[in-house]
Coordinates of C-alpha atoms and ligand atoms in Angstrom, one line a residue:
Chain F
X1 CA 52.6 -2.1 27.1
X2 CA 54.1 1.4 27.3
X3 CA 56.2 3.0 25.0
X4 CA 57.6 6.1 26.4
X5 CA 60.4 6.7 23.9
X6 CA 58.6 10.2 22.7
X7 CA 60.4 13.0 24.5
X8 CA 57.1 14.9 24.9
X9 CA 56.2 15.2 28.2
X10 CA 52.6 15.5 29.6
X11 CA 51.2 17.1 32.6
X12 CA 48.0 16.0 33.6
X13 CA 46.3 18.0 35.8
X14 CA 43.0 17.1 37.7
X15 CA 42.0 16.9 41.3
X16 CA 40.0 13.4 40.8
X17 CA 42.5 10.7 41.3
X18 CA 40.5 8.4 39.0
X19 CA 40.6 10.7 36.4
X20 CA 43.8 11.4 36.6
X21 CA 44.7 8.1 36.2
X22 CA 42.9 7.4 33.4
X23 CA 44.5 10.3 31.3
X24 CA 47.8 9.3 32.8
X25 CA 47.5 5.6 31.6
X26 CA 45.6 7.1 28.1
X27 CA 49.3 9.2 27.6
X28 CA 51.5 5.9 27.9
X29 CA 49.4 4.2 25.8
X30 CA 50.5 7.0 23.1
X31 CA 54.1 6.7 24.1
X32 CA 54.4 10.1 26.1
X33 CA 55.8 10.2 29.7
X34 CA 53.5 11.6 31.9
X35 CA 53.3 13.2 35.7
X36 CA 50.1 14.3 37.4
X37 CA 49.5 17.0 39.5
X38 CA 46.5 17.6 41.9
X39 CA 45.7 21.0 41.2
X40 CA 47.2 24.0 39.9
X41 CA 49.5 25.0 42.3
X42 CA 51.3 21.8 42.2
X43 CA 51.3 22.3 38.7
X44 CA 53.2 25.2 38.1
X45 CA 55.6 24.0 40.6
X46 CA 56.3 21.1 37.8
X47 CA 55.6 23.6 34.8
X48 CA 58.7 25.7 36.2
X49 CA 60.6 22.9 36.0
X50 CA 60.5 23.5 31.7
X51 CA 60.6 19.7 31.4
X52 CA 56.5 19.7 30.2
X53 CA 55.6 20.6 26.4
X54 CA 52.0 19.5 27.2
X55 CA 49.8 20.4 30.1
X56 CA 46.3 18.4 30.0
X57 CA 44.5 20.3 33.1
X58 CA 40.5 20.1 34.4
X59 CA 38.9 23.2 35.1
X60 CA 37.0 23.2 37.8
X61 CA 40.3 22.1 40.7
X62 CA 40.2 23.3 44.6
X63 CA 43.1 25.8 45.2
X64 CA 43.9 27.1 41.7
X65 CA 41.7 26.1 39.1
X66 CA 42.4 25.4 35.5
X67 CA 41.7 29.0 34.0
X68 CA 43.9 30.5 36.8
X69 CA 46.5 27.6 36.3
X70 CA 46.5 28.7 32.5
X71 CA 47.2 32.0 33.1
X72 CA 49.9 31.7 35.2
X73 CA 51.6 29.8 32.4
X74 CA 50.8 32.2 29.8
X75 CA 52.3 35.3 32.5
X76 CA 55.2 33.2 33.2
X77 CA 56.6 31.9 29.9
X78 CA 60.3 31.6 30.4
X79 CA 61.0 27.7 29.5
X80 CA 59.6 28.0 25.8
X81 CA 55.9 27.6 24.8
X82 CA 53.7 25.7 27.2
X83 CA 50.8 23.9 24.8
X84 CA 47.7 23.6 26.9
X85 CA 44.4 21.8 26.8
X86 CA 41.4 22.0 28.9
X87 CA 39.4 19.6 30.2
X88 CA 35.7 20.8 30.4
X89 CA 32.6 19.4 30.9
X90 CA 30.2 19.1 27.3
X91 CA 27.8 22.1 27.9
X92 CA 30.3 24.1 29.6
X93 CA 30.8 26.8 27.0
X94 CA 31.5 29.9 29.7
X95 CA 34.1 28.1 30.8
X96 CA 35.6 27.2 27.0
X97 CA 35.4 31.2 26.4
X98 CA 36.9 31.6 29.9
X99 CA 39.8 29.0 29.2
X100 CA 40.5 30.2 25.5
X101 CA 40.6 33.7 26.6
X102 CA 42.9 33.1 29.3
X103 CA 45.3 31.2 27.1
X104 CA 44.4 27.5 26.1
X105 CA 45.2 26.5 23.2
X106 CA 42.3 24.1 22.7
X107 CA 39.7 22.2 25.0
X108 CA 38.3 18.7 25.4
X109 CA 35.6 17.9 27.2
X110 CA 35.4 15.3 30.1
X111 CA 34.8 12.2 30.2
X112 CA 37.4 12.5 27.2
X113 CA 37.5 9.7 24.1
X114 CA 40.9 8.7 24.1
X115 CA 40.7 9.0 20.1
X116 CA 40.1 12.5 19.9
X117 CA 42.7 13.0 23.2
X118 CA 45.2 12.1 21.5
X119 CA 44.2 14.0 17.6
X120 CA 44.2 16.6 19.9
X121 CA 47.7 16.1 21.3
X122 CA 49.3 15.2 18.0
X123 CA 47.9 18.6 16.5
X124 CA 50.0 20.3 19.6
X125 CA 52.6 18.3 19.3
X126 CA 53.0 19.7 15.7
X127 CA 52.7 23.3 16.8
X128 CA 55.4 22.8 19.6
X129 CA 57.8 20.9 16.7
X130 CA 56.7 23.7 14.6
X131 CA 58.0 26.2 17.0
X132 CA 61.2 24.8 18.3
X133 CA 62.5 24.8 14.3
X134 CA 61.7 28.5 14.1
X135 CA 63.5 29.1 17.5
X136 CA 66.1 27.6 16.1
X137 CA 66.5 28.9 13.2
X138 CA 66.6 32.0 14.1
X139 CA 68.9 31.5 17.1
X140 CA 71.3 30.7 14.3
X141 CA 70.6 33.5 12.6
X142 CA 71.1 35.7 15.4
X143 CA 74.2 34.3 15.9
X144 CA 75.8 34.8 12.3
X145 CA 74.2 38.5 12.5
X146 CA 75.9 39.5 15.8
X147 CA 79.2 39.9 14.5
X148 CA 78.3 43.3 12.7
X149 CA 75.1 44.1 13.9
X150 CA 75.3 43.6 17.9
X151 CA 72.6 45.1 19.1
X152 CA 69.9 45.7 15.9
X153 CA 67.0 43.7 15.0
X154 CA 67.3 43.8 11.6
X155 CA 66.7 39.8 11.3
X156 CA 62.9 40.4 13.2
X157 CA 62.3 43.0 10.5
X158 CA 63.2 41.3 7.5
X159 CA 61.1 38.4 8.1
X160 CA 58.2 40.6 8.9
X161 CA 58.5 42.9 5.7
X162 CA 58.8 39.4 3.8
X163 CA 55.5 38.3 5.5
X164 CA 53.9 41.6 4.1
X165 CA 54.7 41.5 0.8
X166 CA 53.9 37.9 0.2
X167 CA 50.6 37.9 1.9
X168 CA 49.8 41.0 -0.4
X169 CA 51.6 39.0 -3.2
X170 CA 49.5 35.9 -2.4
X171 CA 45.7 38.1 -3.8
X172 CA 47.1 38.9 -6.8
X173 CA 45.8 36.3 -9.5
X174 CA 49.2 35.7 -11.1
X175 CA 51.0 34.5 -7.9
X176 CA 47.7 32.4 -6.0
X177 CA 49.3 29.2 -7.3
X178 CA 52.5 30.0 -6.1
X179 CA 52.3 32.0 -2.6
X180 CA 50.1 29.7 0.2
X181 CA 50.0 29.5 3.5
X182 CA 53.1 27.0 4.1
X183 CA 55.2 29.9 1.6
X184 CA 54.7 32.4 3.9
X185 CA 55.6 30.8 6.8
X186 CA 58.7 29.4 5.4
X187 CA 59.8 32.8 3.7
X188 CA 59.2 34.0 7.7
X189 CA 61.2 31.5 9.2
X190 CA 64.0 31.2 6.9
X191 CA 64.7 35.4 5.5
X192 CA 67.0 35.6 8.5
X193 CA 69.2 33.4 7.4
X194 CA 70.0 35.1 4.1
X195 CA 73.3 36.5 5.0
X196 CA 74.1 33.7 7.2
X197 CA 77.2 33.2 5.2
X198 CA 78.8 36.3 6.6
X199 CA 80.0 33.7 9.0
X200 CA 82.9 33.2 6.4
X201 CA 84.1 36.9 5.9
X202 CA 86.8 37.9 7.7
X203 CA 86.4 41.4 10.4
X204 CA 88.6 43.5 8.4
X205 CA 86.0 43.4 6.1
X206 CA 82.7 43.1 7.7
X207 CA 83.1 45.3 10.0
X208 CA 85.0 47.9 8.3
X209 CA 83.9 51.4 8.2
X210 CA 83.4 53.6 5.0
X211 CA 83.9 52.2 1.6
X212 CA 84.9 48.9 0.3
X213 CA 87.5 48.3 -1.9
X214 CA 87.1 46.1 -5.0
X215 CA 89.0 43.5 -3.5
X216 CA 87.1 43.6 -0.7
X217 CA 83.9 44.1 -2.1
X218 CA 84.3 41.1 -3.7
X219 CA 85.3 39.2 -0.4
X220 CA 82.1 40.6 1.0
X221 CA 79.8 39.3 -2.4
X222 CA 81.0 35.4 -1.3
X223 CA 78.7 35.5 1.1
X224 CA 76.0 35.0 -1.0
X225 CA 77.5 32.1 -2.4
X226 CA 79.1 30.2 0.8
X227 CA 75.3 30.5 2.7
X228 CA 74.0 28.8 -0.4
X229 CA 76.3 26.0 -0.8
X230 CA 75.9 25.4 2.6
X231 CA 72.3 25.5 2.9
X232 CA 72.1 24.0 -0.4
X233 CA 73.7 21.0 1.3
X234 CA 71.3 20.8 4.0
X235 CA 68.1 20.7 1.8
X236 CA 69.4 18.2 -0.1
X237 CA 70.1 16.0 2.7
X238 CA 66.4 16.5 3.8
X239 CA 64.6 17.1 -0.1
X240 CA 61.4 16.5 2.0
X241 CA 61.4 19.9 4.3
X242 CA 60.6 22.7 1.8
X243 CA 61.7 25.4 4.2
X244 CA 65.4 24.4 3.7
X245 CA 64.6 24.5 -0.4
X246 CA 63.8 28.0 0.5
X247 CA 66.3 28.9 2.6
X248 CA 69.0 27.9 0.1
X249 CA 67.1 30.0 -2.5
X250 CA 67.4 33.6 -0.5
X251 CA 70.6 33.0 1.0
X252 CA 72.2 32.3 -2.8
X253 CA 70.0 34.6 -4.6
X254 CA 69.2 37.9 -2.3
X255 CA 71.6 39.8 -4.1
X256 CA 70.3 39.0 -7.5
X257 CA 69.3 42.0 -9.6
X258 CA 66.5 41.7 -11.7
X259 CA 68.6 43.5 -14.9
X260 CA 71.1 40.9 -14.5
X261 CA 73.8 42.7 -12.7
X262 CA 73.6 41.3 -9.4
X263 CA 75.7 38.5 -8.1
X264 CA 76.7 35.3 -7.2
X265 CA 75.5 34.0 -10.5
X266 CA 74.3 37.5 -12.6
X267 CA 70.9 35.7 -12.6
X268 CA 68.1 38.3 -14.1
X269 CA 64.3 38.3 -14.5
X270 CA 62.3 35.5 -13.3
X271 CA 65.1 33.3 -13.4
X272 CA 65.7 34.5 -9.4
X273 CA 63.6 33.0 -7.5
X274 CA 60.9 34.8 -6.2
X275 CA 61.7 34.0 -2.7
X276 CA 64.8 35.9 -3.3
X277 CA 63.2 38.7 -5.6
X278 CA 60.9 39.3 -2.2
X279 CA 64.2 39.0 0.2
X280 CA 66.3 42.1 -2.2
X281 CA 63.5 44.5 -1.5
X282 CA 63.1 43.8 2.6
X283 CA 66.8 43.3 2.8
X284 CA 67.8 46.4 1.0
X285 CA 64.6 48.6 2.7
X286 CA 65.6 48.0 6.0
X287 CA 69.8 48.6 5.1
X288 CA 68.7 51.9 3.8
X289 CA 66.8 52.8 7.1
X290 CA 69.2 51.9 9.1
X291 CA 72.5 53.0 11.0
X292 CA 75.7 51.3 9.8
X293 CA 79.2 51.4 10.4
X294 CA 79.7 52.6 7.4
X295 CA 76.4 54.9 6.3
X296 CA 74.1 57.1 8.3
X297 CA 69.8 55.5 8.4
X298 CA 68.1 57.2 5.9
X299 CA 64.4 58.2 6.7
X300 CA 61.3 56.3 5.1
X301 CA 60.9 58.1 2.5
X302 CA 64.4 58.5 1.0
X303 CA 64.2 54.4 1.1
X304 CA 60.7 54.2 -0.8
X305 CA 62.1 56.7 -3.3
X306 CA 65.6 54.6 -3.9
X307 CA 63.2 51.7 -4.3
X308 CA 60.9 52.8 -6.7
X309 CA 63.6 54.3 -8.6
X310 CA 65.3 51.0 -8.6
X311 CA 62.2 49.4 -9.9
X312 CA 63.2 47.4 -13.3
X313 CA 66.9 47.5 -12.7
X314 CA 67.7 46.3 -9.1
X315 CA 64.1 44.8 -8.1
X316 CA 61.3 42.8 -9.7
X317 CA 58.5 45.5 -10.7
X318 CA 55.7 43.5 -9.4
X319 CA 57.5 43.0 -5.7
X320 CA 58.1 46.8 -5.7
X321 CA 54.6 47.2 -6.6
X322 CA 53.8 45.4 -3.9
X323 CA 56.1 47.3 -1.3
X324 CA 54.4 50.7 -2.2
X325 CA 50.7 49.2 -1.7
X326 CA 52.4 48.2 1.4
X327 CA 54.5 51.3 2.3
X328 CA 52.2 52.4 5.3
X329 CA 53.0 49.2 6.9
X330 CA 56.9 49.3 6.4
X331 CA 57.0 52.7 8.2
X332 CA 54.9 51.0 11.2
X333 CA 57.3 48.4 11.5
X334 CA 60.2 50.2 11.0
X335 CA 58.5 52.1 14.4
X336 CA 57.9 49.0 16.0
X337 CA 60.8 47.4 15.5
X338 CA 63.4 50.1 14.3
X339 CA 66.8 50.5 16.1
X340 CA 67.3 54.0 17.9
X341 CA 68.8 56.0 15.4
X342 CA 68.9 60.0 14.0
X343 CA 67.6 59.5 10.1
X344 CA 69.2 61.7 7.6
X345 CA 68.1 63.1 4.3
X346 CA 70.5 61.0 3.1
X347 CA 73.7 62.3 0.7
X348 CA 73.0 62.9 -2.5
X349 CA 74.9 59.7 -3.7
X350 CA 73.6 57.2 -6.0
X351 CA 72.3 54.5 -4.3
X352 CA 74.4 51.7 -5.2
X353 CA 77.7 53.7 -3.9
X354 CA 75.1 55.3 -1.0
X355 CA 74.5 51.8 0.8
X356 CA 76.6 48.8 0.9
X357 CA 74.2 46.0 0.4
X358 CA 76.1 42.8 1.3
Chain J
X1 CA 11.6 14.5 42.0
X2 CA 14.4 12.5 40.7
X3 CA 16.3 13.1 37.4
X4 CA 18.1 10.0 37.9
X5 CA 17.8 7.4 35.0
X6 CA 15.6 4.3 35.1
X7 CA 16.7 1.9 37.1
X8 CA 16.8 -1.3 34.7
X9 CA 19.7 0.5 33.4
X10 CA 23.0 -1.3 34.5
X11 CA 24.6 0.1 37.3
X12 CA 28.2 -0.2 35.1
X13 CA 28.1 0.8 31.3
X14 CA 30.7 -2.2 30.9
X15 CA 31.2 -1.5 27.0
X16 CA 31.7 1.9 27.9
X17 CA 34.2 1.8 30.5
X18 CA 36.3 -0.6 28.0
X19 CA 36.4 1.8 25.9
X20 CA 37.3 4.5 27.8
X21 CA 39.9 2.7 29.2
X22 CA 41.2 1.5 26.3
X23 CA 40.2 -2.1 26.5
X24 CA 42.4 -2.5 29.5
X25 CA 39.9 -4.8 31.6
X26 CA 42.4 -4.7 34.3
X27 CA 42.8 -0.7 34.8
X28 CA 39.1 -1.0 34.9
X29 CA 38.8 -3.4 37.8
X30 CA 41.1 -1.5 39.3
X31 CA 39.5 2.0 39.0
X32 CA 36.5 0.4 39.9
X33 CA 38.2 -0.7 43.1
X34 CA 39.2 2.3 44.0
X35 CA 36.1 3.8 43.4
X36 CA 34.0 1.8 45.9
X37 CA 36.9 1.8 48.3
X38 CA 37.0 6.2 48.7
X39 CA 33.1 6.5 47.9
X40 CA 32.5 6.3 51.2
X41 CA 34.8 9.1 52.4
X42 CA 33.7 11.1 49.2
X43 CA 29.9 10.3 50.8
X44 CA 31.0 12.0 54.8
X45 CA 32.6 15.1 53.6
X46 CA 29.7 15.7 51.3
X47 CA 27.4 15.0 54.3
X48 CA 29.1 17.2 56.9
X49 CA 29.3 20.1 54.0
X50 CA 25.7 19.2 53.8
X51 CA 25.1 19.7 57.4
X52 CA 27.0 22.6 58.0
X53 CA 25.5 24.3 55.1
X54 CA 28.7 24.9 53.3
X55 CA 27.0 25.2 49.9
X56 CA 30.2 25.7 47.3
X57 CA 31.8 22.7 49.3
X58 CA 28.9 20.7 48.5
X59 CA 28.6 21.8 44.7
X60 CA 32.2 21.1 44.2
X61 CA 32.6 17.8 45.8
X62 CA 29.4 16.8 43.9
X63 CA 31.0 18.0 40.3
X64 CA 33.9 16.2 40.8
X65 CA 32.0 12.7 42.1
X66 CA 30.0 13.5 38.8
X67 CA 33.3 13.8 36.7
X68 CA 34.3 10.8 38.2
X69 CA 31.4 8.6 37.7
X70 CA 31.4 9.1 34.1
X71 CA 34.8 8.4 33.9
X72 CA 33.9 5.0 34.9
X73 CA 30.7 5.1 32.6
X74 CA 28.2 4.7 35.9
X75 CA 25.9 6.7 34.6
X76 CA 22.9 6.5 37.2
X77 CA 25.8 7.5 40.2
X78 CA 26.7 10.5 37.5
X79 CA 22.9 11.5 37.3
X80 CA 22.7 11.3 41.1
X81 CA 26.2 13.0 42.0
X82 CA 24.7 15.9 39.0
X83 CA 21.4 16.4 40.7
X84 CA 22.9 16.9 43.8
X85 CA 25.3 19.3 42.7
X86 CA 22.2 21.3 40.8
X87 CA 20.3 21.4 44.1
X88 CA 23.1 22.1 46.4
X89 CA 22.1 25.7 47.0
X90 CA 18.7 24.7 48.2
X91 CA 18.0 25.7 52.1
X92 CA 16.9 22.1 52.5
X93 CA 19.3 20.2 54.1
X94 CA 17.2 16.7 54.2
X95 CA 16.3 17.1 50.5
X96 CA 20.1 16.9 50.1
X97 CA 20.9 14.1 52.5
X98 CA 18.0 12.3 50.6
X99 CA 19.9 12.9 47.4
X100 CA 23.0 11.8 49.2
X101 CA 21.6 8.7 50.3
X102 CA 20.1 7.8 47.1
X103 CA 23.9 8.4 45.8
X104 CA 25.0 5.9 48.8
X105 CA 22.9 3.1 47.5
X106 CA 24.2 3.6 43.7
X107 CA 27.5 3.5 45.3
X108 CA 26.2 0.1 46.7
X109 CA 25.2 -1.1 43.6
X110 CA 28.3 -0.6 42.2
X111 CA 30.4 -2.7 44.7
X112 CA 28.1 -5.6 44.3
X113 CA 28.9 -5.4 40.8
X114 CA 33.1 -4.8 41.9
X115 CA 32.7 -8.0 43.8
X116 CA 30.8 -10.2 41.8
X117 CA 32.4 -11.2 39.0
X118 CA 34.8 -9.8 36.4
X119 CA 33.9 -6.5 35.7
X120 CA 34.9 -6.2 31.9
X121 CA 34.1 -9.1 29.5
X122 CA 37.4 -8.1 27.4
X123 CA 40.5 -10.7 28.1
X124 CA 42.6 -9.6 30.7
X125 CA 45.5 -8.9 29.1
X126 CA 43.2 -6.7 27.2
X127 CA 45.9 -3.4 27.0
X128 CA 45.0 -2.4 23.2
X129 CA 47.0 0.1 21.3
X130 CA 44.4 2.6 20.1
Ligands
FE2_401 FE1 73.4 39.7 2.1

């Protein structure tokens, strides 16, 4: 019986008919649709078309082979991640080095045991699944960020600064319980959407130049509160997927101060979430280094000096520990990543009238 | 020499091919079929690559027939296809059409098996979710 209702689709790719077959059969009986190709050539002619997740290819093929064939997907990646596995004989281990090196994600070797096949798909399946969320994600993100911020990537910094600090976070005795593998990646995907409720301020505001009034100002502090509501909505509709837990978290608690002065909810100490704790620091780091409408970047170290300062008051002590352990790596990716942009010295204001944080 | 295996072994590893096609007796018939059918076709090109001393031709042809046998858990046609492909760099063309012939007669076996009777002992309706 097949059972194709999987969207997954499967390229199988091997010049031995019989073989092919066998895999091609092997992939309905695990509900995925399947096409097979003779060698590689003909494969990347179907690979182009974007419609195959999975490509199960043999090495050794006339024409292209399988290590060529895998490089030409990893060269040509315009249709989204491409998950590939290689089929290789048992004792072929040049060939394993070969294929990982040239891009496969993971080998098999032939004749495969349609048991481990398809362990072997599922675990790709999960990485592709994996990766289509974070895409998303962050194409939403984008989206709510474009309005002031056209052309910056401050959303691909933020998640990366979050990344530091937790993993550096995640050694220190107190927080091993707390910051794992699955916390990190969820505090990477979902950071860029903390201000995703900027979707709700009106342009006079956002994008306004210079100083906020207080009427204003306190349009621009909803934010906070209308990207939590609605992504506290979400979460609950799916309690199981922790990443939206977290993502309501920063986006209603990012401008939490740790003295107690910070809004939606004037939440203080440990009673913000540490998620958001982490998010105030990379948030307000890279608004300090960078160009606004309404403020000049200030340089690296003007930002590490406003943020140690602020140390007790604005931020959690440990997370700003944290940050000047990590301050080498902040400047690199402030480099890496960093809009163009003259830094200033900075005016001598203080810095909760110096940046707008919102 | 030989390194193929003894020959009391079956010429079909029927429990193995079950398995390996996932208790489908009638993919397996069917695969068998169409192995006998283009072995002898897969048998001349590896004979003219032999005789016109087209080494990689011969090593390639003889790695996929290998790949291909043990799809189909033959395992003595796998040895034979193997040693061929180990030796096809050797000057010696009738050492190679001796291995080929040897090959020829596994193929041989095979189809007496194909045409005897069923080739699977599962049921044939056999398709089993894994
Ligand atoms: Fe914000």
């Amino acid at each position: 019986m097949n059972s194709t209702s999987k969207s997954l689709r499967v390229l199988v790719v091997d010049d031995d008919p019989i073989a092919a077959e066998t895999l091609a059969y092997a992939m309905s009986q695990f509900g995925y649709c399947s096409e097979v190709a003779g060698d590689g050539i003909e494969a990347l002619k179907h690979v182009r078309t974007g419609q195959f997740g999975i490509v199960i290819s043999d090495v050794e093929m006339p024409r292209m082979n399988g290590i060529e064939l895998c490089k030409e997907i990893r060269a040509r990646n315009a249709c989204g991640y491409t998950y590939v596995i290689l089929l290789t004989g048992r004792s072929d281990t040049d060939s394993i080095v070969e294929g990982l090196d040239a891009g496969a994600d993971d080998y098999i070797s032939k004749p495969f045991h349609p048991a481990e096949l398809q362990m072997r798909i599922r675990a790709g399946e999960r990485l592709l699944m994996q990766q289509s969320r974070e895409l998303m994600i962050f194409a939403m993100a984008k989206l709510a960020d474009s309005r002031d911020n056209e052309t910056g990537s401050h959303l691909e910094r933020i998640r990366e600064y979050c990344r530091l600090l937790c993993e550096e976070l995640s050694t220190w005795p107190q927080y091993q319980d707390v910051i794992d593998g699955i916390y990190i990646q969820s505090i990477y995907e979902t950071s860029p959407l903390h201000d995703i409720g900027k979707v709700a301020i009106p342009d006079r505001v956002l994008l306004k130049p210079g100083r906020l009034t207080p009427e204003e100002f306190a349009i621009m502090t909803q934010h906070a509160q209308i990207g939590g509501d609605t992504l506290r909505a979400v979460a609950e509709a799916y309690p199981e997927a922790v990443f939206l837990r977290m993502a309501y978290e920063i986006a209603m608690t990012h401008h939490e101060r740790w003295d107690g002065t910070g809004y939606p909810r004037g939440l203080s100490g440990e009673d913000i979430p540490l998620s958001g704790r982490i998010v105030a620091v990379a948030d307000v780091y890279d608004a300090l280094t960078s160009q606004r409408v309404y403020k000049p970047a200030y340089s690296h170290e003007k930002a590490v000096q406003i943020i140690r300062e602020s140390s007790g008051s604005h931020f959690d002590p440990a997370v700003v520990r944290a940050f000047l352990i990590l301050e080498d790596r902040f400047r690199e990716i402030n480099r890496e990543l960093g809009d163009v942009v003259g830094y200033t010295a900075g005016p001598s204001h203080l810095p909760g009238t110096a940046i707008r944080m919102a | 020499m030989t390194l193929s295996l003894p020959t009391h072994l079956p010429v079909v590893d029927h429990d193995e091919l079950h398995q390996r096609m996932m208790g489908n007796a009638l993919l397996a018939e069917r695969m068998l079929n169409k192995f006998v059918a283009t072995a002898p076709a897969e048998c001349d090109q590896l004979e003219s690559a032999i005789r016109i001393g087209d080494k990689s031709t011969v090593t390639s042809l003889a790695h996929r027939h290998k790949g291909t046998a043990k799809t189909l858990a033959t395992h003595r046609v796998a040895a034979a296809a193997s040693h061929l492909e180990e030796r096809a760099a050797t000057d010696s063309v009738s050492e190679l059409l001796a291995l080929l012939e040897e090959l020829r007669q596994l193929h041989q076996e095979v189809r007496d098996v194909v045409g005897g009777e069923s080739t699977c002992s599962a049921p044939e309706n056999g398709a089993q979710r894994p």
